[in-house]
């Protein structure tokens, strides 16, 4: 039973009946796809196809079609990888960490945020596969015994840890997401059956695994959801910590930094919430979900962006302070070069987007204004992409031997692959928003105040009792 | 689905819980309840014990950690060559940057990841097996709105004396069930 204080703002507004929740969330799935949806899905699919064609070109021709050189060996590829993995973190934070903290406002947004996580990690997973070149040699990444020569994987390498972290993260997130959808698939199955839509009912029926809502299975379901949340919480922290160790365990000035794990995790949550804001501002409007994803939900997310953005800002300052305080000539040089060298514009973009933008959320007026929230969330996305670019490229392009110094300019192939991942991400997200329940129906139903009603009042009959607080 | 059930349907989880509390107090065993969302506290009226899936999850996690150590120490490679007790990492150590090959601290991240991987997937698969859920399974429903907005209480008719049935059904109606019926 859901009990909350009467002075608190309601988590979902203007909803009186359980049936109404099913109606509202099923509506986009039942409706024929409209022209706007078809247009945007087609555009995304075309962009995705171009991206995949350029990946094919990279594999055919080799890494030489990229702008990398012997000095800057990681450019757009790893920048995009870290960017997309980071985006994913907000989904797990919402679905797992907020579940452990009993933050029930997550119930309306966890489904779409988890979907975002999975699509973002899919985009990320492309890059490690193609960045090393000679993709067909990936077979040697598998565990091959040293009896045939030194082919055994180097388990001391964070790059190896990353393989395990990302694959665990992707599959466990996928299972968590799917498990949460099973009861909603059952709802759709029975709803389409009542409407006489046999095909749709069959399709959701297969996906629903025969769920019938038995109390015994609800009891198990809730326990395993909680345990999955408990497993996902350290998992999500470990994933970006390990990603940060790809850099932090090296001896490259600008990378060799002990604050990287917490700094990367905060940045990941910051960028992920930026992306959740971007998506939800549009989704709540297009699918008329304002009663489910209320202004309060959007405000809560803005506050998380403010908090994590401030942590990121603190991390930037700490890095500079430590570079000076270390007394290391190379450390000092790298950080001054980062802010004032050839890539000053990238640093400027990063700093202004990530440190200044979120501070605007101190104002409630801005937090409640969806147009400004949307624009700021785009800035956060841009800033966090530049953060990874700055860390990777500025640390590499001027190393210990000045004769080797070189700058990095991406080619259209790299840029195209990056834009192509946005195509993949949005194609997946548009398909999700059309064919799957975008809001977790059964979890939102638990938030509804249910007034006592006399027997025999069917669904859909509005009553004034439900508006009053108890 | 069992035959001979007494089925009561409610619009409201609160009234359903009141009915359950009353019949539980009267000693009527509940067969199962079907609800659109988890109703907390229902376990007490149905004598549902805490699931052991958590223990299963812990065991799977331990297996995952074992598998990770087995893999990283290179036991797997030796097994392929029937050297059951040999370790690649000792028999064929790799010198990469002068770092020790068998550095157990470096095994922590993958050890952790595989623990989580096994615990999560093992637990969910065990749940699906125990609850007999699989893709394409036909759902057996007492009301096709029980996944939408109807709360169903099912009582095993075999465990109720024939002369008590009518009394039980009227008690359920008094508690606000909008429909009380018997299945064949």
XYZ file of C-alpha atoms in Angstrom:
654
model
C 0.000 0.000 0.000
C 1.271 3.391 -0.912
C 0.903 5.981 1.823
C 2.290 9.462 1.614
C 1.966 12.781 3.353
C -0.900 14.962 2.245
C 1.327 18.038 2.048
C 3.575 16.365 -0.482
C 3.021 16.980 -4.175
C 1.429 13.921 -5.766
C 3.768 11.843 -7.912
C 1.164 11.304 -10.587
C -1.604 13.841 -11.174
C -5.214 13.741 -12.416
C -5.375 9.949 -12.423
C -8.186 8.207 -10.556
C -8.460 4.703 -11.914
C -6.092 1.801 -12.519
C -7.744 1.274 -15.891
C -6.949 4.854 -16.849
C -3.220 4.165 -16.414
C -3.472 1.170 -18.747
C -5.444 3.287 -21.264
C -2.976 6.177 -21.214
C 0.177 4.101 -21.576
C -1.282 1.733 -24.195
C -2.600 4.543 -26.399
C 0.617 5.159 -28.400
C 0.993 1.399 -28.950
C -2.590 1.004 -30.195
C -2.576 4.047 -32.459
C -1.354 3.763 -36.037
C 2.116 5.278 -36.433
C 1.749 8.924 -37.370
C 3.666 10.828 -40.043
C 5.995 12.634 -37.635
C 7.049 9.359 -36.049
C 7.594 7.734 -39.455
C 9.601 10.727 -40.664
C 11.943 10.814 -37.671
C 12.360 7.050 -37.533
C 13.242 7.002 -41.237
C 15.748 9.835 -40.842
C 17.362 8.031 -37.880
C 17.475 4.762 -39.795
C 19.154 6.456 -42.770
C 21.753 8.098 -40.515
C 22.329 4.724 -38.853
C 22.774 3.021 -42.217
C 25.344 5.617 -43.313
C 27.166 5.052 -40.026
C 27.262 1.300 -40.584
C 28.417 1.799 -44.180
C 31.330 3.904 -42.884
C 32.145 1.202 -40.321
C 32.212 -1.231 -43.244
C 34.549 1.133 -45.108
C 36.825 1.314 -42.038
C 37.018 -2.471 -41.834
C 37.576 -2.785 -45.619
C 40.249 -0.096 -45.951
C 41.742 -0.164 -42.466
C 42.134 2.386 -39.697
C 44.056 4.625 -42.109
C 40.765 6.186 -43.208
C 40.584 7.785 -39.776
C 42.566 10.858 -38.750
C 44.632 9.072 -36.095
C 48.421 9.283 -36.176
C 51.279 7.734 -34.225
C 50.963 10.407 -31.537
C 47.183 10.532 -31.146
C 46.271 6.840 -31.267
C 42.866 7.307 -29.663
C 40.571 9.985 -31.043
C 36.873 9.949 -31.849
C 36.629 6.177 -31.333
C 37.376 6.048 -27.616
C 35.817 9.483 -27.019
C 32.541 8.128 -28.404
C 32.909 4.898 -26.473
C 33.300 6.654 -23.133
C 30.572 9.157 -24.048
C 27.989 6.460 -24.793
C 28.868 4.281 -21.803
C 28.473 7.361 -19.626
C 25.044 8.140 -21.094
C 23.911 4.697 -20.032
C 24.653 5.286 -16.367
C 21.590 7.430 -15.645
C 19.271 4.580 -16.573
C 20.836 2.207 -14.066
C 20.977 4.909 -11.423
C 17.242 5.509 -11.840
C 16.269 1.850 -12.031
C 18.591 0.434 -9.386
C 19.942 3.072 -6.993
C 16.664 4.977 -6.672
C 14.857 1.658 -6.072
C 17.170 0.873 -3.164
C 16.555 4.362 -1.752
C 12.777 3.904 -2.187
C 12.525 6.988 -4.397
C 9.130 6.198 -5.892
C 9.298 9.081 -8.369
C 11.489 6.749 -10.392
C 8.443 4.569 -11.192
C 7.299 6.785 -14.081
C 10.691 7.214 -15.692
C 12.616 3.996 -15.069
C 11.366 2.175 -18.182
C 12.483 4.833 -20.656
C 15.723 5.500 -18.781
C 16.631 1.802 -18.811
C 15.823 1.616 -22.514
C 18.174 4.541 -23.010
C 20.883 2.676 -21.051
C 20.666 -0.377 -23.275
C 20.678 1.562 -26.538
C 23.566 3.739 -25.357
C 25.670 0.739 -24.320
C 24.936 -0.859 -27.719
C 26.315 2.283 -29.391
C 29.358 2.198 -27.102
C 30.042 -1.471 -27.775
C 30.652 -0.746 -31.469
C 33.851 1.217 -30.855
C 36.129 -1.225 -29.011
C 35.289 -3.726 -31.745
C 36.468 -1.528 -34.604
C 39.103 0.770 -33.112
C 41.918 -1.777 -33.035
C 41.727 -2.500 -36.773
C 41.829 -5.965 -38.368
C 38.500 -6.873 -36.852
C 38.862 -10.474 -37.967
C 41.716 -10.895 -35.491
C 39.238 -10.354 -32.636
C 39.328 -14.129 -32.178
C 42.682 -13.681 -30.401
C 40.861 -11.646 -27.722
C 39.371 -14.944 -26.575
C 41.142 -17.046 -23.938
C 43.678 -19.072 -25.896
C 46.112 -21.162 -23.825
C 49.750 -20.066 -23.676
C 50.791 -23.582 -24.689
C 50.506 -22.218 -28.257
C 52.685 -19.192 -27.521
C 51.923 -16.057 -25.555
C 48.339 -15.714 -26.665
C 46.724 -15.768 -23.247
C 44.798 -12.620 -22.376
C 46.551 -10.108 -20.183
C 44.235 -9.998 -17.195
C 46.423 -7.287 -15.653
C 45.159 -4.858 -18.293
C 42.203 -2.556 -17.634
C 41.262 -2.913 -21.305
C 40.567 -6.580 -20.548
C 38.585 -5.620 -17.434
C 36.537 -3.334 -19.637
C 35.446 -6.215 -21.870
C 33.996 -8.017 -18.853
C 32.542 -4.861 -17.299
C 30.735 -3.716 -20.436
C 29.357 -7.141 -21.334
C 28.140 -7.761 -17.774
C 26.610 -4.288 -17.686
C 24.821 -4.700 -21.015
C 23.384 -8.155 -20.337
C 22.371 -7.520 -16.721
C 20.710 -4.215 -17.669
C 18.889 -5.983 -20.472
C 17.588 -8.688 -18.115
C 16.528 -6.110 -15.515
C 14.691 -4.105 -18.192
C 12.989 -7.127 -19.727
C 11.954 -8.610 -16.389
C 10.248 -5.318 -15.510
C 8.345 -5.396 -18.793
C 6.903 -8.917 -18.396
C 3.834 -7.846 -16.321
C 3.225 -4.949 -18.709
C 3.408 -7.292 -21.710
C 0.741 -9.413 -19.979
C -1.422 -6.300 -19.553
C -1.112 -5.535 -23.268
C -1.746 -9.181 -24.188
C -5.074 -9.250 -22.325
C -6.023 -5.759 -23.474
C -5.513 -6.582 -27.153
C -7.444 -9.828 -26.652
C -10.424 -7.860 -25.300
C -10.186 -5.554 -28.309
C -10.191 -8.545 -30.643
C -6.688 -7.868 -31.968
C -5.481 -11.463 -32.078
C -2.105 -10.892 -33.749
C -1.010 -8.177 -31.333
C -2.283 -10.212 -28.393
C -0.243 -13.220 -29.572
C 2.920 -11.160 -30.027
C 2.757 -9.593 -26.550
C 1.620 -12.991 -25.206
C 4.852 -14.649 -26.331
C 6.839 -11.817 -24.741
C 4.813 -11.990 -21.513
C 6.033 -15.550 -20.677
C 2.489 -16.441 -19.547
C 2.476 -13.929 -16.683
C -0.798 -14.014 -14.743
C -0.076 -11.756 -11.757
C -0.227 -14.451 -9.095
C 0.596 -13.241 -5.588
C 3.211 -15.946 -5.150
C 5.052 -14.799 -8.239
C 4.662 -11.119 -7.399
C 6.328 -11.910 -4.098
C 9.295 -13.545 -5.865
C 9.315 -10.847 -8.531
C 9.698 -8.071 -5.979
C 12.520 -9.846 -4.157
C 14.513 -10.497 -7.317
C 13.948 -6.909 -8.494
C 15.438 -5.728 -5.231
C 18.402 -8.112 -5.462
C 18.990 -7.100 -9.083
C 18.977 -3.468 -7.960
C 21.462 -4.363 -5.237
C 23.714 -6.061 -7.802
C 23.371 -3.277 -10.367
C 24.306 -0.513 -7.934
C 27.940 -1.579 -7.416
C 27.996 -2.776 -11.033
C 27.233 0.660 -12.438
C 29.885 2.237 -10.203
C 32.404 -0.412 -11.251
C 31.770 0.011 -14.982
C 32.781 3.643 -15.256
C 35.526 3.192 -12.666
C 37.016 0.527 -14.915
C 36.543 2.741 -17.986
C 38.449 5.473 -16.146
C 41.244 3.003 -15.332
C 41.809 2.549 -19.073
C 43.401 5.961 -18.662
C 44.344 6.204 -14.993
C 46.618 3.138 -14.907
C 48.789 4.521 -17.717
C 51.800 6.797 -17.183
C 50.524 9.527 -19.525
C 50.358 12.933 -17.783
C 46.730 14.075 -17.762
C 45.556 10.464 -17.472
C 47.624 9.242 -14.536
C 45.209 10.567 -11.928
C 43.831 8.865 -8.833
C 40.562 10.854 -8.813
C 39.526 9.409 -12.155
C 37.100 6.690 -10.928
C 34.772 8.934 -8.854
C 35.243 11.786 -11.327
C 34.204 9.587 -14.247
C 31.239 8.081 -12.391
C 29.910 11.538 -11.462
C 30.439 12.699 -15.039
C 28.655 9.633 -16.364
C 25.593 10.221 -14.193
C 25.679 13.908 -15.123
C 25.739 13.189 -18.857
C 23.198 10.377 -18.542
C 20.688 12.587 -16.769
C 21.303 15.233 -19.432
C 20.255 12.697 -22.059
C 17.249 11.523 -19.994
C 16.104 15.153 -19.795
C 16.494 15.602 -23.556
C 14.420 12.505 -24.270
C 11.745 12.965 -21.617
C 11.018 16.635 -22.347
C 10.003 15.517 -25.824
C 8.431 12.178 -24.910
C 6.105 13.512 -22.200
C 4.841 16.111 -24.657
C 4.451 13.891 -27.735
C 2.812 10.985 -25.877
C 0.853 13.276 -23.532
C 2.452 11.795 -20.424
C 2.458 15.052 -18.414
C 0.351 13.407 -15.696
C 2.937 10.661 -15.265
C 6.191 12.501 -15.893
C 5.295 15.673 -14.043
C 7.204 18.920 -13.656
C 8.325 17.568 -10.273
C 10.003 14.618 -11.978
C 11.787 16.980 -14.337
C 12.811 19.180 -11.400
C 14.223 16.202 -9.508
C 16.349 15.288 -12.501
C 17.534 18.880 -12.863
C 18.647 18.768 -9.227
C 20.672 15.605 -9.886
C 22.250 17.318 -12.910
C 23.101 20.271 -10.668
C 24.644 18.055 -7.992
C 26.684 15.862 -10.329
C 27.648 18.876 -12.484
C 29.075 20.529 -9.386
C 31.055 17.378 -8.555
C 32.448 17.410 -12.103
C 33.378 21.093 -11.727
C 35.134 20.289 -8.461
C 37.024 17.473 -10.185
C 38.236 19.857 -12.931
C 39.562 22.271 -10.301
C 41.147 19.468 -8.277
C 43.010 18.239 -11.345
C 44.464 21.687 -11.944
C 45.379 22.163 -8.310
C 47.100 18.788 -8.103
C 48.953 19.414 -11.390
C 50.425 22.550 -9.811
C 50.879 21.040 -6.349
C 52.595 17.888 -7.687
C 55.533 19.964 -8.830
C 55.778 17.695 -11.842
C 56.908 19.630 -14.915
C 55.002 17.343 -17.285
C 51.767 17.403 -15.296
C 51.818 21.210 -15.184
C 52.570 21.466 -18.868
C 49.724 19.122 -19.866
C 47.124 21.002 -17.884
C 48.205 24.448 -19.056
C 48.327 23.107 -22.605
C 44.866 21.625 -22.128
C 43.303 24.975 -21.259
C 45.408 27.329 -23.389
C 47.024 25.165 -26.082
C 45.856 24.171 -29.551
C 42.674 22.613 -28.203
C 41.659 25.556 -25.967
C 38.298 25.721 -27.751
C 37.485 22.136 -26.784
C 38.401 22.871 -23.167
C 36.331 26.047 -23.278
C 33.311 24.148 -24.645
C 33.715 21.500 -21.962
C 34.137 23.929 -19.085
C 31.313 26.272 -20.026
C 28.829 23.483 -20.783
C 29.621 21.311 -17.767
C 30.443 23.784 -15.032
C 28.423 26.910 -15.830
C 25.277 25.403 -17.445
C 24.138 23.194 -14.551
C 24.510 26.058 -12.061
C 21.486 27.704 -13.723
C 19.381 24.949 -12.176
C 19.642 26.671 -8.790
C 16.681 28.691 -10.053
C 13.329 26.942 -9.687
C 11.929 28.958 -12.603
C 14.550 27.420 -14.886
C 14.023 23.917 -13.496
C 10.301 24.204 -14.240
C 10.720 25.636 -17.726
C 10.815 22.746 -20.182
C 12.170 24.764 -23.120
C 15.174 25.975 -21.118
C 15.640 22.484 -19.602
C 15.753 21.030 -23.094
C 18.362 23.549 -24.283
C 20.499 23.111 -21.159
C 20.334 19.322 -21.473
C 21.734 19.598 -25.010
C 24.580 21.727 -23.622
C 25.290 19.052 -21.015
C 25.465 16.407 -23.747
C 27.841 18.517 -25.831
C 29.974 19.390 -22.813
C 30.354 15.810 -21.703
C 31.362 14.665 -25.182
C 34.019 17.386 -25.189
C 35.203 16.317 -21.732
C 36.196 12.909 -23.093
C 37.692 14.477 -26.209
C 39.750 16.872 -24.083
C 40.996 14.155 -21.738
C 41.947 11.804 -24.556
C 43.339 14.068 -27.268
C 45.029 16.851 -25.288
C 46.874 14.315 -23.122
C 48.162 12.443 -26.165
C 49.005 15.103 -28.742
C 51.943 16.579 -26.832
C 53.898 13.813 -25.123
C 57.360 13.659 -23.544
C 59.268 14.035 -26.842
C 58.472 17.376 -28.547
C 59.725 16.082 -31.902
C 56.777 13.702 -31.961
C 54.099 16.298 -31.214
C 51.174 16.186 -33.601
C 47.617 17.410 -33.779
C 44.558 15.365 -34.523
C 41.807 16.167 -36.996
C 39.045 13.615 -37.512
C 38.088 12.617 -41.046
C 34.526 12.460 -42.330
C 34.599 8.695 -41.723
C 35.045 9.122 -37.975
C 32.524 11.945 -37.809
C 30.090 9.881 -39.874
C 30.426 6.852 -37.604
C 29.814 9.079 -34.578
C 26.690 10.610 -36.132
C 25.683 7.100 -37.208
C 25.623 5.960 -33.567
C 23.098 8.724 -32.890
C 21.085 7.231 -35.753
C 21.273 3.803 -34.092
C 20.374 5.240 -30.687
C 17.350 7.179 -31.929
C 16.127 4.405 -34.241
C 16.089 2.062 -31.240
C 14.455 4.688 -29.040
C 11.728 5.531 -31.567
C 10.924 1.843 -32.066
C 10.823 1.420 -28.278
C 8.468 4.378 -27.839
C 6.065 2.979 -30.410
C 5.983 -0.727 -29.610
C 6.747 -1.043 -25.913
C 5.061 0.517 -22.873
C 7.141 3.656 -22.267
C 6.014 3.965 -18.653
C 6.066 1.056 -16.216
C 2.311 0.531 -15.814
C 2.295 -1.790 -12.821
C 4.756 0.298 -10.821
C 2.831 3.497 -11.525
C -0.374 1.748 -10.410
C 1.177 1.209 -6.979
C 1.406 5.008 -6.626
C -2.308 5.573 -7.065
C -4.300 6.483 -3.986
C -7.102 3.973 -3.876
C -10.129 5.209 -2.009
C -12.626 2.749 -0.585
C -15.428 2.220 -2.995
C -18.684 0.345 -2.654
C -19.012 -2.883 -4.560
C -19.899 -2.925 -8.190
C -18.487 0.393 -9.380
C -16.816 -0.398 -12.663
C -13.687 1.188 -14.031
C -13.754 4.544 -15.725
C -16.305 6.047 -13.324
C -14.773 9.159 -11.867
C -15.360 9.792 -8.223
C -14.472 12.802 -6.160
C -13.208 10.733 -3.238
C -9.956 9.950 -4.950
C -9.027 13.635 -5.106
C -9.166 14.038 -1.346
C -6.141 13.174 0.707
C -6.328 10.717 3.472
C -5.160 -23.865 -13.281
C -6.809 -25.922 -10.575
C -10.476 -26.831 -10.979
C -13.208 -26.142 -8.401
C -12.162 -22.672 -7.237
C -14.250 -20.076 -5.468
C -13.363 -16.812 -7.208
C -14.018 -13.326 -5.794
C -13.262 -10.197 -7.819
C -12.604 -6.736 -6.414
C -12.089 -3.299 -7.929
C -9.950 -2.152 -5.056
C -6.890 -3.658 -3.345
C -7.919 -2.228 0.042
C -11.266 -4.010 0.054
C -9.582 -7.163 -1.218
C -7.127 -7.017 1.680
C -9.965 -6.563 4.182
C -11.717 -9.598 2.777
C -8.478 -11.579 2.894
C -7.840 -10.569 6.489
C -11.324 -11.676 7.484
C -11.285 -15.052 5.749
C -7.721 -15.683 6.929
C -8.934 -15.017 10.483
C -11.754 -17.530 9.899
C -9.155 -20.110 8.867
C -10.035 -20.307 5.169
C -6.969 -21.297 3.100
C -6.405 -19.013 0.086
C -5.330 -20.782 -3.114
C -3.849 -17.707 -4.797
C -4.535 -14.050 -5.579
C -4.134 -12.375 -8.962
C -3.441 -8.660 -9.012
C -2.342 -6.075 -11.588
C 0.541 -5.003 -9.347
C 2.238 -6.348 -6.206
C 0.003 -5.744 -3.183
C 2.170 -5.593 -0.094
C 1.185 -7.576 2.969
C -0.706 -10.195 0.990
C 1.949 -12.820 1.803
C 0.810 -13.042 5.437
C -2.735 -14.036 4.462
C -1.537 -16.674 2.030
C 1.211 -18.200 4.198
C 3.820 -17.392 1.523
C 7.294 -17.951 2.883
C 10.186 -15.734 1.947
C 11.619 -16.905 -1.377
C 14.943 -18.748 -1.386
C 15.935 -17.136 -4.676
C 18.218 -14.805 -2.713
C 20.206 -17.787 -1.423
C 20.350 -19.186 -4.959
C 21.668 -15.829 -6.136
C 24.436 -15.913 -3.526
C 25.481 -19.405 -4.625
C 25.515 -18.357 -8.293
C 27.637 -15.346 -7.317
C 30.186 -17.633 -5.625
C 30.249 -19.824 -8.733
C 30.868 -16.702 -10.823
C 33.792 -15.680 -8.663
C 35.205 -19.200 -8.928
C 34.789 -19.176 -12.697
C 36.584 -15.825 -12.907
C 39.560 -17.034 -10.873
C 39.636 -20.277 -12.859
C 39.746 -18.267 -16.083
C 42.257 -15.619 -15.010
C 44.706 -18.026 -13.432
C 44.726 -19.925 -16.706
C 43.455 -23.205 -15.298
C 41.109 -23.385 -18.271
C 43.971 -23.521 -20.761
C 45.603 -26.365 -18.878
C 42.356 -28.276 -18.670
C 42.206 -28.366 -22.443
C 45.501 -30.284 -22.333
C 44.397 -32.580 -19.477
C 46.811 -31.001 -16.995
C 44.196 -30.768 -14.243
C 46.306 -29.025 -11.635
C 48.502 -26.804 -13.818
C 48.071 -23.066 -14.228
C 48.999 -21.214 -17.408
C 49.969 -18.242 -15.360
C 52.673 -20.271 -13.583
C 53.735 -22.652 -16.370
C 53.804 -20.007 -19.107
C 53.998 -16.639 -17.340
C 53.829 -13.525 -19.508
C 56.149 -10.616 -18.878
C 54.305 -7.461 -19.827
C 56.053 -4.307 -18.683
C 57.816 -6.277 -15.958
C 54.588 -6.646 -14.010
C 53.960 -9.910 -12.140
C 51.739 -12.318 -14.069
C 49.937 -13.610 -10.984
C 48.942 -10.267 -9.440
C 45.802 -11.071 -7.506
C 44.790 -7.416 -7.063
C 44.372 -7.220 -10.819
C 41.881 -10.070 -10.590
C 39.457 -8.050 -8.445
C 37.589 -6.211 -11.245
C 36.868 -9.278 -13.376
C 36.207 -11.350 -10.256
C 33.575 -8.807 -9.274
C 32.045 -8.545 -12.749
C 31.612 -12.290 -13.160
C 30.172 -12.586 -9.641
C 27.475 -10.067 -10.614
C 26.977 -11.666 -14.034
C 26.380 -15.147 -12.614
C 24.328 -13.976 -9.622
C 21.967 -11.853 -11.744
C 21.418 -14.212 -14.654
C 21.335 -17.334 -12.479
C 18.734 -15.835 -10.158
C 16.448 -14.648 -12.970
C 16.686 -17.963 -14.837
C 15.944 -19.877 -11.627
C 12.911 -17.651 -11.064
C 11.611 -18.371 -14.563
C 12.119 -22.110 -14.043
C 10.557 -22.194 -10.559
C 7.577 -20.065 -11.612
C 7.338 -22.023 -14.911
C 7.449 -18.941 -17.127
C 8.747 -19.326 -20.664
C 8.264 -17.509 -23.973
C 4.927 -18.342 -25.547
C 3.395 -19.924 -22.444
C -0.400 -19.713 -22.429
C -1.535 -17.592 -19.480
C -4.326 -19.113 -17.423
C -6.542 -16.286 -16.271
C -9.560 -16.141 -13.990
C -10.468 -12.716 -15.394
C -8.906 -11.065 -18.409
C -8.734 -7.784 -16.486
C -6.592 -9.200 -13.659
C -3.556 -7.694 -15.378
C -5.355 -4.364 -15.734
C -7.622 -3.282 -12.860
C -9.312 -6.289 -11.278
C -8.098 -7.954 -8.071
C -8.931 -11.649 -7.881
C -8.973 -13.915 -4.821
C -9.140 -17.657 -5.500
C -10.057 -20.158 -2.771
C -9.659 -23.917 -3.159
C -13.185 -25.331 -3.179
C -11.889 -28.803 -2.275
C -10.718 -27.539 1.097
C -14.062 -25.936 1.993
C -16.914 -28.004 3.396
C -19.860 -27.984 0.982
C -22.256 -26.499 3.546
C -19.834 -23.634 4.301
C -19.459 -22.533 0.693
C -22.510 -20.279 0.505
C -21.566 -18.603 3.756
C -18.033 -17.916 2.489
C -19.327 -16.505 -0.772
C -21.683 -14.131 1.009
C -18.835 -13.005 3.320
C -16.775 -12.160 0.242
C -19.699 -10.211 -1.236
C -20.153 -8.296 2.012
C -16.508 -7.248 1.841
C -17.103 -5.611 -1.519
C -16.416 -8.306 -4.106
C -18.347 -7.244 -7.207
C -18.503 -10.816 -8.466
C -18.236 -14.124 -6.616
C -18.426 -17.336 -8.598
C -17.322 -20.959 -8.756
C -15.202 -22.493 -11.491
C -15.882 -25.956 -12.837
